[in-house]
């Protein structure tokens, strides 16, 4: 069941179908919904122009002849939409009410007949078919859209905004024993009996010609009883393969065990099915945390890259478009709050890089579990330092030069493949890989050149005192990035098998790891790396 978050509060939402005794009553409500949606669009444009809300409220009431409470709600929705648009980094002037995706599809000529008509109906229902009224405890829960029990049948009393009311039957049965509808009906019944009302917000939606009411109210949450004092479970969500990686971590930061939960079911079916499965998975994760008595740690991600058209990877892009990373994490957060389980959000920077380079080789785990382990340790407050032999590698000009030579060799081969490839989409995929390789080469070369520069000892001491902590953290992140690229091209046979790095971490033997990969000739045997070293030192 959907739950929204507002100002760190939880709101439970239940959906009901509305049934009207007369067609004319339904038509009156549809006209009100069209008028209200127009008010929201009008308010949105005026907010963009800088009109004050107090003045805008008067403009709406005069223009549409509707009560001021509806005007307030229209301005509230418009402001919420504007804030959301800015938060996502989108241009608010280019917003399309009713879904830009549907609008762009309608602009194309390839759809005709019933398919186009169905698409047009869906877009119009989203654009013109909604009504919203915020709850008010002092107005028996809601003034404009109020739930009333008439002869043991719940009705929604709809204020048309001009002093006239329309009544609609609420059609909703309890679908399961713990259905939230049962709790809502009980609380409404108690409120009618005692006069102790609670606020509930109602949103009307038009879908497939029918009007649905979504009723939301604030949820009373228990205290947090399961905290990180007994350790945590780090969670990492991965697209390939599509699964959750869970890492049990003790309070002192040691890995205890791990598990994977498949998410393939979220790639099939319609939106409702995926939503239901997401809630099921969220409950499964929280039940594990309750059983183990551990808090949950997740990444605090704002945006997930989902590819772009023409990148040559349509299958992966299609999967990523259905990737519900943020939605799933939000559901886990909600279920945690309902069950008194502490949820900790951490900075996602370089968790996967650190996991695969530092912990995957030592514990013989895959990079996804290793990433979940880093997330868990970060939630416990541990800082990840570079292993001693990794620090030595960053000072080894021969190792860095050899890695540069390997990347350049890969770039040369890729350019040849692009020239020979005739398929446009496959060529785009190769070009995307080439751009990534060039960025990695630039990173290595810059680091190699910067590491060749030296400062007087006195200046180093001054810089050590003057350099801010944030600069130090940024330098550490760059070191992990450089290592990730250099080790991948010099020591690894596969981007999923990091076991060869164990001898590098423990013994510092990167040459042995490179021999195992079969990369010859090695530095010291007349390779391009020697020429690169000469360039760095004398060029």
PDB file of C-alpha atoms in Angstrom, residues 237-411:
ATOM      1  CA  UNK A 237      21.122  -2.722  -4.768  1.00  0.00           C
ATOM      2  CA  UNK A 238      22.633  -3.876  -8.053  1.00  0.00           C
ATOM      3  CA  UNK A 239      21.346  -3.856 -11.613  1.00  0.00           C
ATOM      4  CA  UNK A 240      23.478  -6.677 -13.061  1.00  0.00           C
ATOM      5  CA  UNK A 241      22.501  -9.174 -11.851  1.00  0.00           C
ATOM      6  CA  UNK A 242      19.426  -7.447 -10.456  1.00  0.00           C
ATOM      7  CA  UNK A 243      19.503  -8.192  -6.724  1.00  0.00           C
ATOM      8  CA  UNK A 244      19.960  -6.925  -3.179  1.00  0.00           C
ATOM      9  CA  UNK A 245      23.246  -7.680  -1.437  1.00  0.00           C
ATOM     10  CA  UNK A 246      23.058  -7.796   2.377  1.00  0.00           C
ATOM     11  CA  UNK A 247      26.132  -7.812   4.635  1.00  0.00           C
ATOM     12  CA  UNK A 248      25.785  -8.594   8.359  1.00  0.00           C
ATOM     13  CA  UNK A 249      28.404  -6.547  10.220  1.00  0.00           C
ATOM     14  CA  UNK A 250      29.286  -6.666  13.917  1.00  0.00           C
ATOM     15  CA  UNK A 251      29.572  -3.566  16.085  1.00  0.00           C
ATOM     16  CA  UNK A 252      33.368  -3.702  15.757  1.00  0.00           C
ATOM     17  CA  UNK A 253      33.152  -3.641  11.950  1.00  0.00           C
ATOM     18  CA  UNK A 254      33.760  -7.318  11.115  1.00  0.00           C
ATOM     19  CA  UNK A 255      31.831  -9.169   8.411  1.00  0.00           C
ATOM     20  CA  UNK A 256      29.688 -11.923   9.948  1.00  0.00           C
ATOM     21  CA  UNK A 257      27.704 -13.284   6.993  1.00  0.00           C
ATOM     22  CA  UNK A 258      25.941 -12.186   3.850  1.00  0.00           C
ATOM     23  CA  UNK A 259      22.923 -12.930   1.674  1.00  0.00           C
ATOM     24  CA  UNK A 260      21.431 -12.005  -1.695  1.00  0.00           C
ATOM     25  CA  UNK A 261      17.785 -11.351  -2.558  1.00  0.00           C
ATOM     26  CA  UNK A 262      16.776 -11.518  -6.222  1.00  0.00           C
ATOM     27  CA  UNK A 263      14.866  -8.554  -7.656  1.00  0.00           C
ATOM     28  CA  UNK A 264      14.077 -10.066 -11.051  1.00  0.00           C
ATOM     29  CA  UNK A 265      10.371 -10.044 -10.233  1.00  0.00           C
ATOM     30  CA  UNK A 266      10.460  -6.234 -10.288  1.00  0.00           C
ATOM     31  CA  UNK A 267      11.329  -6.270 -13.987  1.00  0.00           C
ATOM     32  CA  UNK A 268       8.109  -8.003 -15.059  1.00  0.00           C
ATOM     33  CA  UNK A 269       4.438  -7.151 -14.833  1.00  0.00           C
ATOM     34  CA  UNK A 270       2.666  -3.826 -14.510  1.00  0.00           C
ATOM     35  CA  UNK A 271       3.335  -0.979 -12.105  1.00  0.00           C
ATOM     36  CA  UNK A 272       0.916  -2.268  -9.464  1.00  0.00           C
ATOM     37  CA  UNK A 273       2.565  -5.683  -9.417  1.00  0.00           C
ATOM     38  CA  UNK A 274       6.042  -4.172  -9.095  1.00  0.00           C
ATOM     39  CA  UNK A 275       4.794  -1.904  -6.320  1.00  0.00           C
ATOM     40  CA  UNK A 276       3.339  -4.856  -4.423  1.00  0.00           C
ATOM     41  CA  UNK A 277       6.548  -6.891  -4.800  1.00  0.00           C
ATOM     42  CA  UNK A 278       8.625  -3.911  -3.638  1.00  0.00           C
ATOM     43  CA  UNK A 279       6.623  -3.770  -0.405  1.00  0.00           C
ATOM     44  CA  UNK A 280       7.048  -7.537   0.028  1.00  0.00           C
ATOM     45  CA  UNK A 281      10.826  -7.233  -0.335  1.00  0.00           C
ATOM     46  CA  UNK A 282      10.931  -4.273   2.072  1.00  0.00           C
ATOM     47  CA  UNK A 283       9.083  -6.321   4.691  1.00  0.00           C
ATOM     48  CA  UNK A 284      11.408  -9.284   4.080  1.00  0.00           C
ATOM     49  CA  UNK A 285      14.486  -7.127   4.675  1.00  0.00           C
ATOM     50  CA  UNK A 286      13.110  -5.549   7.849  1.00  0.00           C
ATOM     51  CA  UNK A 287      12.049  -8.945   9.222  1.00  0.00           C
ATOM     52  CA  UNK A 288      15.661 -10.081   8.811  1.00  0.00           C
ATOM     53  CA  UNK A 289      16.857  -6.996  10.702  1.00  0.00           C
ATOM     54  CA  UNK A 290      14.353  -7.641  13.520  1.00  0.00           C
ATOM     55  CA  UNK A 291      15.380 -11.282  13.773  1.00  0.00           C
ATOM     56  CA  UNK A 292      19.071 -10.366  13.939  1.00  0.00           C
ATOM     57  CA  UNK A 293      18.527  -7.333  16.174  1.00  0.00           C
ATOM     58  CA  UNK A 294      20.531  -5.086  13.848  1.00  0.00           C
ATOM     59  CA  UNK A 295      19.975  -1.656  12.308  1.00  0.00           C
ATOM     60  CA  UNK A 296      19.883  -1.190   8.522  1.00  0.00           C
ATOM     61  CA  UNK A 297      22.326   0.965   6.549  1.00  0.00           C
ATOM     62  CA  UNK A 298      21.605   2.149   2.998  1.00  0.00           C
ATOM     63  CA  UNK A 299      23.095   4.631   0.549  1.00  0.00           C
ATOM     64  CA  UNK A 300      21.610   8.115   0.422  1.00  0.00           C
ATOM     65  CA  UNK A 301      21.211   8.331  -3.356  1.00  0.00           C
ATOM     66  CA  UNK A 302      19.496  11.248  -5.089  1.00  0.00           C
ATOM     67  CA  UNK A 303      19.622  10.196  -8.714  1.00  0.00           C
ATOM     68  CA  UNK A 304      20.320   6.948 -10.572  1.00  0.00           C
ATOM     69  CA  UNK A 305      21.783   7.131 -14.120  1.00  0.00           C
ATOM     70  CA  UNK A 306      19.565   5.082 -16.425  1.00  0.00           C
ATOM     71  CA  UNK A 307      21.347   5.486 -19.744  1.00  0.00           C
ATOM     72  CA  UNK A 308      20.309   7.465 -22.774  1.00  0.00           C
ATOM     73  CA  UNK A 309      18.894   6.681 -26.172  1.00  0.00           C
ATOM     74  CA  UNK A 310      21.525   5.847 -28.774  1.00  0.00           C
ATOM     75  CA  UNK A 311      24.133   4.586 -26.300  1.00  0.00           C
ATOM     76  CA  UNK A 312      24.098   1.143 -27.947  1.00  0.00           C
ATOM     77  CA  UNK A 313      22.858  -0.647 -24.824  1.00  0.00           C
ATOM     78  CA  UNK A 314      19.052  -0.886 -25.244  1.00  0.00           C
ATOM     79  CA  UNK A 315      18.586  -4.064 -23.153  1.00  0.00           C
ATOM     80  CA  UNK A 316      20.423  -2.681 -20.130  1.00  0.00           C
ATOM     81  CA  UNK A 317      18.694   0.696 -20.546  1.00  0.00           C
ATOM     82  CA  UNK A 318      15.261  -0.977 -20.618  1.00  0.00           C
ATOM     83  CA  UNK A 319      16.095  -2.794 -17.394  1.00  0.00           C
ATOM     84  CA  UNK A 320      17.356   0.371 -15.737  1.00  0.00           C
ATOM     85  CA  UNK A 321      14.185   2.248 -16.682  1.00  0.00           C
ATOM     86  CA  UNK A 322      12.305  -0.203 -14.445  1.00  0.00           C
ATOM     87  CA  UNK A 323      14.936   0.064 -11.721  1.00  0.00           C
ATOM     88  CA  UNK A 324      13.082   1.126  -8.579  1.00  0.00           C
ATOM     89  CA  UNK A 325      16.170   1.771  -6.444  1.00  0.00           C
ATOM     90  CA  UNK A 326      14.971   4.892  -4.691  1.00  0.00           C
ATOM     91  CA  UNK A 327      11.385   3.675  -4.381  1.00  0.00           C
ATOM     92  CA  UNK A 328      12.508   0.408  -2.823  1.00  0.00           C
ATOM     93  CA  UNK A 329      14.776   2.189  -0.332  1.00  0.00           C
ATOM     94  CA  UNK A 330      11.933   4.531   0.626  1.00  0.00           C
ATOM     95  CA  UNK A 331       9.706   1.515   1.308  1.00  0.00           C
ATOM     96  CA  UNK A 332      12.406  -0.096   3.438  1.00  0.00           C
ATOM     97  CA  UNK A 333      12.653   3.177   5.380  1.00  0.00           C
ATOM     98  CA  UNK A 334       8.881   3.267   5.961  1.00  0.00           C
ATOM     99  CA  UNK A 335       8.735  -0.355   7.143  1.00  0.00           C
ATOM    100  CA  UNK A 336      11.729   0.290   9.423  1.00  0.00           C
ATOM    101  CA  UNK A 337       9.888   3.177  11.088  1.00  0.00           C
ATOM    102  CA  UNK A 338       6.759   1.072  11.540  1.00  0.00           C
ATOM    103  CA  UNK A 339       8.768  -1.686  13.233  1.00  0.00           C
ATOM    104  CA  UNK A 340      11.056   0.425  15.398  1.00  0.00           C
ATOM    105  CA  UNK A 341      14.194  -0.433  13.415  1.00  0.00           C
ATOM    106  CA  UNK A 342      16.888   2.230  13.039  1.00  0.00           C
ATOM    107  CA  UNK A 343      17.733   3.093   9.419  1.00  0.00           C
ATOM    108  CA  UNK A 344      21.006   4.889   8.704  1.00  0.00           C
ATOM    109  CA  UNK A 345      21.762   6.666   5.415  1.00  0.00           C
ATOM    110  CA  UNK A 346      25.374   7.119   4.336  1.00  0.00           C
ATOM    111  CA  UNK A 347      27.281   8.914   1.597  1.00  0.00           C
ATOM    112  CA  UNK A 348      27.405   6.545  -1.415  1.00  0.00           C
ATOM    113  CA  UNK A 349      30.742   7.870  -2.729  1.00  0.00           C
ATOM    114  CA  UNK A 350      33.131   5.068  -3.773  1.00  0.00           C
ATOM    115  CA  UNK A 351      31.451   2.306  -1.768  1.00  0.00           C
ATOM    116  CA  UNK A 352      31.615  -0.096  -4.731  1.00  0.00           C
ATOM    117  CA  UNK A 353      35.206   0.858  -5.620  1.00  0.00           C
ATOM    118  CA  UNK A 354      36.448   0.407  -2.052  1.00  0.00           C
ATOM    119  CA  UNK A 355      34.503  -2.820  -1.661  1.00  0.00           C
ATOM    120  CA  UNK A 356      35.836  -4.514  -4.775  1.00  0.00           C
ATOM    121  CA  UNK A 357      39.474  -3.421  -4.252  1.00  0.00           C
ATOM    122  CA  UNK A 358      39.802  -3.838  -0.481  1.00  0.00           C
ATOM    123  CA  UNK A 359      37.350  -6.462   0.768  1.00  0.00           C
ATOM    124  CA  UNK A 360      36.342  -8.626  -2.208  1.00  0.00           C
ATOM    125  CA  UNK A 361      39.886 -10.131  -2.535  1.00  0.00           C
ATOM    126  CA  UNK A 362      40.395 -10.687   1.214  1.00  0.00           C
ATOM    127  CA  UNK A 363      37.012 -12.236   2.047  1.00  0.00           C
ATOM    128  CA  UNK A 364      36.582 -13.931  -1.368  1.00  0.00           C
ATOM    129  CA  UNK A 365      33.186 -12.300  -1.868  1.00  0.00           C
ATOM    130  CA  UNK A 366      31.745 -10.638  -4.956  1.00  0.00           C
ATOM    131  CA  UNK A 367      31.930  -6.898  -5.416  1.00  0.00           C
ATOM    132  CA  UNK A 368      28.239  -6.380  -4.587  1.00  0.00           C
ATOM    133  CA  UNK A 369      28.483  -7.984  -1.150  1.00  0.00           C
ATOM    134  CA  UNK A 370      31.773  -6.130  -0.609  1.00  0.00           C
ATOM    135  CA  UNK A 371      30.017  -2.858  -1.431  1.00  0.00           C
ATOM    136  CA  UNK A 372      27.234  -3.682   1.069  1.00  0.00           C
ATOM    137  CA  UNK A 373      29.960  -4.367   3.650  1.00  0.00           C
ATOM    138  CA  UNK A 374      31.547  -0.944   3.050  1.00  0.00           C
ATOM    139  CA  UNK A 375      28.106   0.667   3.394  1.00  0.00           C
ATOM    140  CA  UNK A 376      27.623  -1.145   6.709  1.00  0.00           C
ATOM    141  CA  UNK A 377      31.030  -0.080   8.048  1.00  0.00           C
ATOM    142  CA  UNK A 378      30.357   3.503   6.987  1.00  0.00           C
ATOM    143  CA  UNK A 379      27.075   3.404   8.897  1.00  0.00           C
ATOM    144  CA  UNK A 380      29.008   2.304  11.995  1.00  0.00           C
ATOM    145  CA  UNK A 381      31.343   5.275  11.621  1.00  0.00           C
ATOM    146  CA  UNK A 382      34.438   3.494  10.279  1.00  0.00           C
ATOM    147  CA  UNK A 383      36.755   5.294   7.845  1.00  0.00           C
ATOM    148  CA  UNK A 384      38.293   3.295   5.011  1.00  0.00           C
ATOM    149  CA  UNK A 385      42.052   3.716   4.688  1.00  0.00           C
ATOM    150  CA  UNK A 386      44.208   2.602   1.793  1.00  0.00           C
ATOM    151  CA  UNK A 387      46.072  -0.654   2.567  1.00  0.00           C
ATOM    152  CA  UNK A 388      49.837  -0.193   2.959  1.00  0.00           C
ATOM    153  CA  UNK A 389      50.744  -1.958  -0.290  1.00  0.00           C
ATOM    154  CA  UNK A 390      48.140   0.035  -2.226  1.00  0.00           C
ATOM    155  CA  UNK A 391      49.783   3.232  -0.999  1.00  0.00           C
ATOM    156  CA  UNK A 392      53.106   1.917  -2.276  1.00  0.00           C
ATOM    157  CA  UNK A 393      51.564   1.193  -5.673  1.00  0.00           C
ATOM    158  CA  UNK A 394      50.493   4.816  -5.984  1.00  0.00           C
ATOM    159  CA  UNK A 395      54.157   5.797  -5.551  1.00  0.00           C
ATOM    160  CA  UNK A 396      55.380   3.160  -8.031  1.00  0.00           C
ATOM    161  CA  UNK A 397      56.010   4.977 -11.352  1.00  0.00           C
ATOM    162  CA  UNK A 398      56.639   1.681 -13.130  1.00  0.00           C
ATOM    163  CA  UNK A 399      53.238   0.302 -12.096  1.00  0.00           C
ATOM    164  CA  UNK A 400      51.389   3.473 -13.077  1.00  0.00           C
ATOM    165  CA  UNK A 401      53.257   3.754 -16.392  1.00  0.00           C
ATOM    166  CA  UNK A 402      52.525   0.134 -17.196  1.00  0.00           C
ATOM    167  CA  UNK A 403      48.821   0.701 -16.489  1.00  0.00           C
ATOM    168  CA  UNK A 404      48.856   3.739 -18.789  1.00  0.00           C
ATOM    169  CA  UNK A 405      50.407   1.628 -21.554  1.00  0.00           C
ATOM    170  CA  UNK A 406      47.701  -1.041 -21.112  1.00  0.00           C
ATOM    171  CA  UNK A 407      44.894   1.550 -21.347  1.00  0.00           C
ATOM    172  CA  UNK A 408      46.458   3.111 -24.453  1.00  0.00           C
ATOM    173  CA  UNK A 409      46.723  -0.332 -26.049  1.00  0.00           C
ATOM    174  CA  UNK A 410      43.036  -0.959 -25.311  1.00  0.00           C
ATOM    175  CA  UNK A 411      42.085   2.410 -26.791  1.00  0.00           C
TER     176      UNK A 411
END
